[in-house]
Short mmCIF file of C-alpha atoms in Angstrom, two decimals:
data_model
loop_
_atom_site.label_atom_id
_atom_site.label_comp_id
_atom_site.label_asym_id
_atom_site.label_seq_id
_atom_site.Cartn_x
_atom_site.Cartn_y
_atom_site.Cartn_z
CA UNK A 1 51.09 -59.91 -82.00
CA UNK A 2 47.74 -60.46 -80.38
CA UNK A 3 45.99 -58.92 -83.35
CA UNK A 4 47.58 -61.39 -85.77
CA UNK A 5 46.72 -64.28 -83.46
CA UNK A 6 43.11 -63.10 -83.48
CA UNK A 7 43.07 -62.93 -87.26
CA UNK A 8 44.58 -66.41 -87.65
CA UNK A 9 42.09 -67.91 -85.20
CA UNK A 10 39.15 -66.26 -86.95
CA UNK A 11 40.26 -67.54 -90.33
CA UNK A 12 40.63 -71.05 -88.88
CA UNK A 13 37.16 -70.70 -87.39
CA UNK A 14 35.62 -69.94 -90.76
CA UNK A 15 37.56 -72.74 -92.45
CA UNK A 16 36.52 -75.41 -89.93
CA UNK A 17 32.90 -74.24 -89.97
CA UNK A 18 32.70 -74.38 -93.76
CA UNK A 19 34.34 -77.79 -93.84
CA UNK A 20 31.92 -79.07 -91.21
CA UNK A 21 28.96 -77.90 -93.27
CA UNK A 22 30.07 -78.88 -96.74
CA UNK A 23 32.12 -82.06 -96.47
CA UNK A 24 30.58 -85.31 -97.66
CA UNK A 25 32.12 -87.60 -95.10
CA UNK A 26 30.08 -87.31 -91.89
CA UNK A 27 32.90 -88.30 -89.60
CA UNK A 28 35.09 -85.51 -90.97
CA UNK A 29 32.27 -83.04 -90.34
CA UNK A 30 31.96 -84.14 -86.70
CA UNK A 31 35.69 -83.85 -86.10
CA UNK A 32 35.62 -80.38 -87.66
CA UNK A 33 32.86 -79.43 -85.24
CA UNK A 34 35.07 -80.54 -82.37
CA UNK A 35 37.95 -78.46 -83.73
CA UNK A 36 35.56 -75.51 -84.03
CA UNK A 37 34.64 -75.83 -80.38
CA UNK A 38 38.31 -75.95 -79.41
CA UNK A 39 39.10 -72.73 -81.31
CA UNK A 40 36.00 -71.09 -79.85
CA UNK A 41 37.19 -72.12 -76.37
CA UNK A 42 40.50 -70.35 -77.00
CA UNK A 43 38.67 -67.24 -78.16
CA UNK A 44 36.41 -67.22 -75.13
CA UNK A 45 39.48 -67.26 -72.90
CA UNK A 46 40.94 -64.35 -74.87
CA UNK A 47 37.65 -62.50 -74.38
CA UNK A 48 38.03 -63.17 -70.63
CA UNK A 49 35.04 -65.49 -70.19
CA UNK A 50 36.37 -68.67 -68.56
CA UNK A 51 32.94 -70.05 -67.68
CA UNK A 52 31.99 -70.05 -71.35
CA UNK A 53 35.32 -71.60 -72.34
CA UNK A 54 34.86 -74.49 -69.90
CA UNK A 55 31.27 -75.11 -70.95
CA UNK A 56 32.08 -74.91 -74.67
CA UNK A 57 35.05 -77.25 -74.65
CA UNK A 58 33.48 -79.89 -72.41
CA UNK A 59 29.90 -79.82 -73.63
CA UNK A 60 30.49 -79.31 -77.34
CA UNK A 61 33.98 -80.68 -77.83
CA UNK A 62 33.55 -83.86 -75.82
CA UNK A 63 29.93 -84.69 -75.25
CA UNK A 64 28.10 -83.77 -78.44
CA UNK A 65 31.02 -85.04 -80.52
CA UNK A 66 30.70 -88.42 -78.80
CA UNK A 67 26.93 -88.41 -79.28
CA UNK A 68 27.33 -87.63 -82.96
CA UNK A 69 29.91 -90.35 -83.49
CA UNK A 70 27.79 -92.89 -81.62
CA UNK A 71 24.83 -91.96 -83.84
CA UNK A 72 26.83 -92.09 -87.06
CA UNK A 73 28.15 -95.48 -86.05
CA UNK A 74 24.65 -96.90 -86.16
CA UNK A 75 23.94 -95.76 -89.70
CA UNK A 76 24.96 -97.22 -93.00
CA UNK A 77 26.25 -95.61 -96.11
CA UNK A 78 24.72 -96.17 -99.49
CA UNK A 79 26.09 -94.66 -102.68
CA UNK A 80 23.79 -93.98 -105.59
CA UNK B 1 8.11 -72.46 -109.34
CA UNK B 2 8.05 -73.52 -105.73
CA UNK B 3 11.76 -72.97 -105.52
CA UNK B 4 11.50 -69.38 -106.80
CA UNK B 5 8.76 -68.65 -104.29
CA UNK B 6 10.82 -70.12 -101.51
CA UNK B 7 13.85 -68.04 -102.44
CA UNK B 8 11.76 -64.87 -102.62
CA UNK B 9 10.19 -65.53 -99.26
CA UNK B 10 13.49 -66.26 -97.58
CA UNK B 11 15.08 -63.16 -99.11
CA UNK B 12 12.23 -60.96 -97.92
CA UNK B 13 12.51 -62.41 -94.43
CA UNK B 14 16.27 -61.95 -94.44
CA UNK B 15 15.93 -58.32 -95.54
CA UNK B 16 13.40 -57.66 -92.79
CA UNK B 17 15.60 -59.24 -90.12
CA UNK B 18 18.71 -57.41 -91.30
CA UNK B 19 16.87 -54.09 -91.23
CA UNK B 20 15.65 -54.79 -87.70
CA UNK B 21 19.16 -55.75 -86.59
CA UNK B 22 20.59 -52.56 -88.10
CA UNK B 23 18.24 -50.46 -85.96
CA UNK B 24 19.69 -51.82 -82.73
CA UNK B 25 22.29 -49.70 -80.91
CA UNK B 26 25.91 -50.66 -81.49
CA UNK B 27 27.20 -53.45 -79.33
CA UNK B 28 29.26 -52.45 -76.32
CA UNK B 29 28.32 -48.81 -76.59
CA UNK B 30 28.48 -46.99 -73.31
CA UNK B 31 25.06 -45.38 -73.82
CA UNK B 32 23.17 -48.67 -74.12
CA UNK B 33 20.52 -49.23 -71.46
CA UNK B 34 22.19 -52.47 -70.46
CA UNK B 35 25.51 -50.75 -69.88
CA UNK B 36 23.86 -47.91 -67.98
CA UNK B 37 21.54 -49.79 -65.67
CA UNK B 38 21.92 -53.54 -65.67
CA UNK B 39 25.64 -54.26 -66.00
CA UNK B 40 26.86 -51.71 -63.40
CA UNK B 41 24.24 -52.95 -60.93
CA UNK B 42 25.28 -56.57 -61.36
CA UNK B 43 28.98 -55.79 -61.19
CA UNK B 44 28.85 -53.42 -58.24
CA UNK B 45 26.25 -55.04 -56.05
CA UNK B 46 26.58 -58.62 -57.22
CA UNK B 47 28.78 -60.01 -54.44
CA UNK B 48 26.63 -58.57 -51.68
CA UNK B 49 23.21 -59.16 -53.21
CA UNK B 50 23.76 -62.52 -54.88
CA UNK B 51 26.28 -63.80 -52.40
CA UNK B 52 28.85 -65.03 -54.91
CA UNK B 53 32.17 -63.68 -56.11
CA UNK B 54 31.62 -65.28 -59.50
CA UNK B 55 29.21 -62.80 -61.09
CA UNK B 56 28.18 -65.31 -63.77
CA UNK B 57 27.08 -67.78 -61.12
CA UNK B 58 25.33 -65.01 -59.24
CA UNK B 59 23.36 -64.03 -62.33
CA UNK B 60 22.58 -67.66 -63.18
CA UNK B 61 21.42 -68.68 -59.74
CA UNK B 62 20.10 -65.52 -58.14
CA UNK B 63 19.31 -62.67 -60.52
CA UNK B 64 18.03 -65.03 -63.23
CA UNK B 65 17.38 -68.09 -61.12
CA UNK B 66 14.00 -68.87 -62.66
CA UNK B 67 15.62 -69.20 -66.08
CA UNK B 68 18.13 -71.70 -64.74
CA UNK B 69 15.33 -73.68 -63.14
CA UNK B 70 13.46 -73.79 -66.43
CA UNK B 71 16.64 -74.85 -68.21
CA UNK B 72 17.04 -77.77 -65.83
CA UNK B 73 13.42 -78.71 -66.50
CA UNK B 74 14.14 -78.60 -70.26
CA UNK B 75 17.04 -80.98 -69.69
CA UNK B 76 14.69 -83.39 -67.93
CA UNK B 77 12.23 -83.15 -70.80
CA UNK B 78 15.00 -83.82 -73.34
CA UNK B 79 16.05 -86.87 -71.33
CA UNK B 80 12.46 -88.11 -71.35
CA UNK B 81 12.41 -87.70 -75.14
CA UNK B 82 15.64 -89.66 -75.54
CA UNK B 83 14.31 -92.44 -73.32
CA UNK B 84 11.11 -92.57 -75.34
CA UNK B 85 12.98 -93.02 -78.61
CA UNK B 86 16.05 -95.01 -77.67
CA UNK B 87 15.17 -96.93 -74.52
CA UNK B 88 16.64 -96.56 -71.09
CA UNK B 89 20.09 -97.89 -71.70
CA UNK B 90 19.61 -101.00 -69.60
CA UNK B 91 21.35 -103.15 -72.17
CA UNK B 92 22.67 -106.58 -71.51
CA UNK B 93 26.38 -106.52 -70.89
CA UNK B 94 28.29 -107.77 -73.88
CA UNK B 95 25.82 -106.71 -76.53
CA UNK B 96 26.89 -103.18 -77.32
CA UNK B 97 29.04 -101.83 -80.09
CA UNK B 98 31.94 -101.31 -77.75
CA UNK B 99 32.04 -104.78 -76.27
CA UNK B 100 31.70 -106.39 -79.67
CA UNK B 101 34.28 -104.27 -81.42
CA UNK B 102 36.90 -106.03 -83.47
CA UNK B 103 39.81 -103.99 -82.14
CA UNK B 104 40.27 -103.43 -78.45
CA UNK B 105 42.04 -100.52 -76.87
CA UNK B 106 45.68 -101.15 -76.14
CA UNK B 107 47.02 -101.55 -72.63
CA UNK B 108 48.65 -98.11 -72.77
CA UNK B 109 45.37 -96.38 -73.47
CA UNK B 110 43.56 -98.35 -70.82
CA UNK B 111 46.02 -97.52 -68.06
CA UNK B 112 46.13 -93.89 -69.14
CA UNK B 113 42.34 -93.69 -68.98
CA UNK B 114 42.24 -95.37 -65.58
CA UNK B 115 44.63 -92.77 -64.21
CA UNK B 116 42.95 -89.88 -65.97
CA UNK B 117 39.37 -90.67 -64.98
CA UNK B 118 40.12 -90.33 -61.28
CA UNK B 119 41.62 -86.89 -61.87
CA UNK B 120 38.74 -85.89 -64.13
CA UNK B 121 36.23 -86.79 -61.44
CA UNK B 122 38.16 -84.87 -58.80
CA UNK B 123 38.44 -81.85 -61.07
CA UNK B 124 34.74 -81.87 -61.87
CA UNK B 125 33.86 -82.06 -58.17
CA UNK B 126 36.10 -79.06 -57.58
CA UNK B 127 34.53 -77.14 -60.46
CA UNK B 128 31.03 -77.81 -59.08
CA UNK B 129 31.76 -76.95 -55.46
CA UNK B 130 33.78 -73.82 -56.22
CA UNK B 131 31.25 -72.62 -58.76
CA UNK B 132 30.25 -69.65 -56.66
CA UNK B 133 33.75 -68.21 -56.31
CA UNK B 134 35.84 -69.50 -59.20
CA UNK B 135 34.91 -69.91 -62.87
CA UNK B 136 32.82 -72.96 -63.41
CA UNK B 137 29.60 -73.99 -61.79
CA UNK B 138 27.12 -76.78 -61.92
CA UNK B 139 26.74 -77.14 -65.69
CA UNK B 140 30.44 -77.23 -66.44
CA UNK B 141 31.20 -79.70 -63.66
CA UNK B 142 28.31 -81.94 -64.59
CA UNK B 143 29.38 -82.04 -68.22
CA UNK B 144 32.89 -82.96 -67.06
CA UNK B 145 31.50 -85.84 -65.01
CA UNK B 146 29.65 -87.08 -68.09
CA UNK B 147 32.80 -86.76 -70.16
CA UNK B 148 34.77 -88.81 -67.63
CA UNK B 149 32.19 -91.60 -67.70
CA UNK B 150 32.24 -91.55 -71.50
CA UNK B 151 36.01 -91.89 -71.69
CA UNK B 152 35.89 -94.73 -69.21
CA UNK B 153 33.22 -96.51 -71.25
CA UNK B 154 35.14 -96.19 -74.48
CA UNK B 155 38.43 -97.45 -73.14
CA UNK B 156 37.47 -99.92 -70.44
CA UNK B 157 34.32 -101.46 -71.86
CA UNK B 158 30.65 -100.93 -71.27
CA UNK B 159 30.27 -103.65 -68.66
CA UNK B 160 32.79 -102.35 -66.19
CA UNK B 161 31.49 -98.79 -66.39
CA UNK B 162 27.83 -99.64 -66.28
CA UNK B 163 28.48 -101.61 -63.12
CA UNK B 164 29.54 -98.34 -61.46
CA UNK B 165 26.67 -96.21 -62.76
CA UNK B 166 23.63 -98.50 -62.84
CA UNK B 167 20.22 -97.28 -63.85
CA UNK B 168 18.98 -97.17 -60.26
CA UNK B 169 21.64 -94.65 -59.32
CA UNK B 170 21.13 -92.59 -62.45
CA UNK B 171 17.39 -92.40 -61.91
CA UNK B 172 17.93 -90.88 -58.47
CA UNK B 173 20.56 -88.42 -59.67
CA UNK B 174 18.56 -87.22 -62.63
CA UNK B 175 15.80 -85.94 -60.45
CA UNK B 176 17.97 -84.14 -57.91
CA UNK B 177 18.49 -81.13 -60.14
CA UNK B 178 14.96 -79.94 -60.43
CA UNK B 179 14.18 -81.17 -56.90
CA UNK B 180 17.00 -79.09 -55.44
CA UNK B 181 15.61 -76.00 -57.13
CA UNK B 182 12.09 -76.62 -55.94
CA UNK B 183 13.08 -77.44 -52.37
CA UNK B 184 15.29 -74.38 -52.07
CA UNK B 185 12.62 -72.24 -53.69
CA UNK B 186 9.94 -73.45 -51.33
CA UNK B 187 12.20 -72.81 -48.35
CA UNK B 188 12.40 -69.23 -49.63
CA UNK B 189 8.61 -69.00 -49.67
CA UNK B 190 8.37 -70.53 -46.16
CA UNK B 191 10.74 -67.88 -44.82
CA UNK B 192 8.46 -65.13 -46.00
CA UNK B 193 10.09 -63.87 -49.23
CA UNK B 194 9.58 -64.73 -52.89
CA UNK B 195 10.16 -68.12 -54.49
CA UNK B 196 13.87 -68.98 -54.81
CA UNK B 197 15.07 -66.31 -52.41
CA UNK B 198 17.97 -67.86 -50.58
CA UNK B 199 16.86 -67.26 -46.98
CA UNK B 200 16.10 -69.61 -44.14
CA UNK B 201 13.16 -69.06 -41.82
CA UNK B 202 13.67 -68.26 -38.20
CA UNK B 203 17.33 -67.27 -38.00
CA UNK B 204 18.80 -63.84 -37.43
CA UNK B 205 20.42 -61.57 -40.00
CA UNK B 206 24.05 -62.52 -39.34
CA UNK B 207 23.47 -66.16 -40.17
CA UNK B 208 21.59 -65.42 -43.39
CA UNK B 209 24.83 -65.07 -45.37
CA UNK B 210 25.95 -68.54 -44.35
CA UNK B 211 22.49 -69.92 -45.13
CA UNK B 212 22.57 -68.29 -48.55
CA UNK B 213 25.98 -69.72 -49.41
CA UNK B 214 24.88 -73.18 -48.26
CA UNK B 215 21.73 -73.10 -50.35
CA UNK B 216 23.66 -71.89 -53.40
CA UNK B 217 26.07 -74.81 -53.04
CA UNK B 218 23.16 -77.24 -52.65
CA UNK B 219 21.64 -75.96 -55.89
CA UNK B 220 25.01 -76.18 -57.66
CA UNK B 221 25.51 -79.77 -56.55
CA UNK B 222 21.99 -80.63 -57.70
CA UNK B 223 22.61 -79.13 -61.14
CA UNK B 224 26.02 -80.81 -61.42
CA UNK B 225 24.96 -84.36 -60.62
CA UNK B 226 21.89 -83.96 -62.76
CA UNK B 227 23.79 -82.86 -65.86
CA UNK B 228 26.31 -85.66 -65.32
CA UNK B 229 23.61 -88.29 -64.98
CA UNK B 230 21.74 -86.99 -68.03
CA UNK B 231 24.86 -87.08 -70.21
CA UNK B 232 25.67 -90.59 -69.00
CA UNK B 233 22.12 -91.84 -69.59
CA UNK B 234 21.93 -90.45 -73.11
CA UNK B 235 25.30 -91.99 -73.94
CA UNK B 236 24.28 -95.40 -72.60
CA UNK B 237 20.98 -95.18 -74.49
CA UNK B 238 22.88 -94.55 -77.73
CA UNK B 239 24.91 -97.73 -77.27
CA UNK B 240 22.11 -100.19 -77.68
CA UNK B 241 22.46 -103.69 -79.02
CA UNK B 242 24.20 -104.42 -82.26
CA UNK B 243 21.93 -104.59 -85.24
CA UNK B 244 21.78 -107.74 -87.28
CA UNK B 245 22.85 -106.18 -90.59
CA UNK B 246 25.96 -104.74 -89.08
CA UNK B 247 28.53 -105.51 -91.75
CA UNK B 248 29.05 -102.24 -93.56
CA UNK B 249 29.14 -99.62 -90.82
CA UNK B 250 29.21 -96.03 -92.01
CA UNK B 251 32.42 -94.06 -92.04
#
């Protein structure tokens, strides 16, 4: 049971990371980063490291996501 | 031609790094030097030597306290860089993206955020103050304070939130992190031991444990308010005035 949960979470991790790197829409990439940090937070708790889980979810999932979105908001998109 | 050279160089570097990584002992092996000397020492003698029940906080603040001090200094340097590029975030109220947005948050979201922010601030204070015994610490609590201020800015408007956290307050809080470390470290030197040894001069041995716990909490509070103020300042600096050619914002 726990083994299959681990496998599912790891597959989701790889999928969100690849989508964050390769997608064209920047906003989708930032949201995928936030989902990545959420899954990593769950894995840190399963590895019995609650300090890391707290730091990851708050610092990456909330703060750098907001910084990225605020930065993207100031840019423009041009198609060529 | 350049591309082929670049690929060759990167492949050679990758092969070298992979070979070096393969020579390392397997991770988590019981015969590793870290598992023989360092980890048992920290786990067995951590609570009495470092003075905390949270071994992570003990390592961060006592066994590797100089690294934490340097990390706080790096945060200050990063904040200086952000201020140099983006300005200090002292914008005029009403001229940010959030205040000029076409769609405002609904009343449900606003009331939910008002209720949540008070709990978020209480929780982050608890995480900071109990950082030596429970999971958490200064960095986690400070980031939670920053997150609470960010949520409040997004839902309630920049003006109302900036009124609570003006630049004068943030400037004081941003310097308390590194100052707390230096003051506590110098007190350690004054009392006859090395820099950043948590001892007070001139008191007997029984009271040293209480002094050590107090100084650890002072350092944690310094780190926490500093990280919160830095996150808030960077966020406010990113919300500068609307640009003139603002029609087609990126998605």
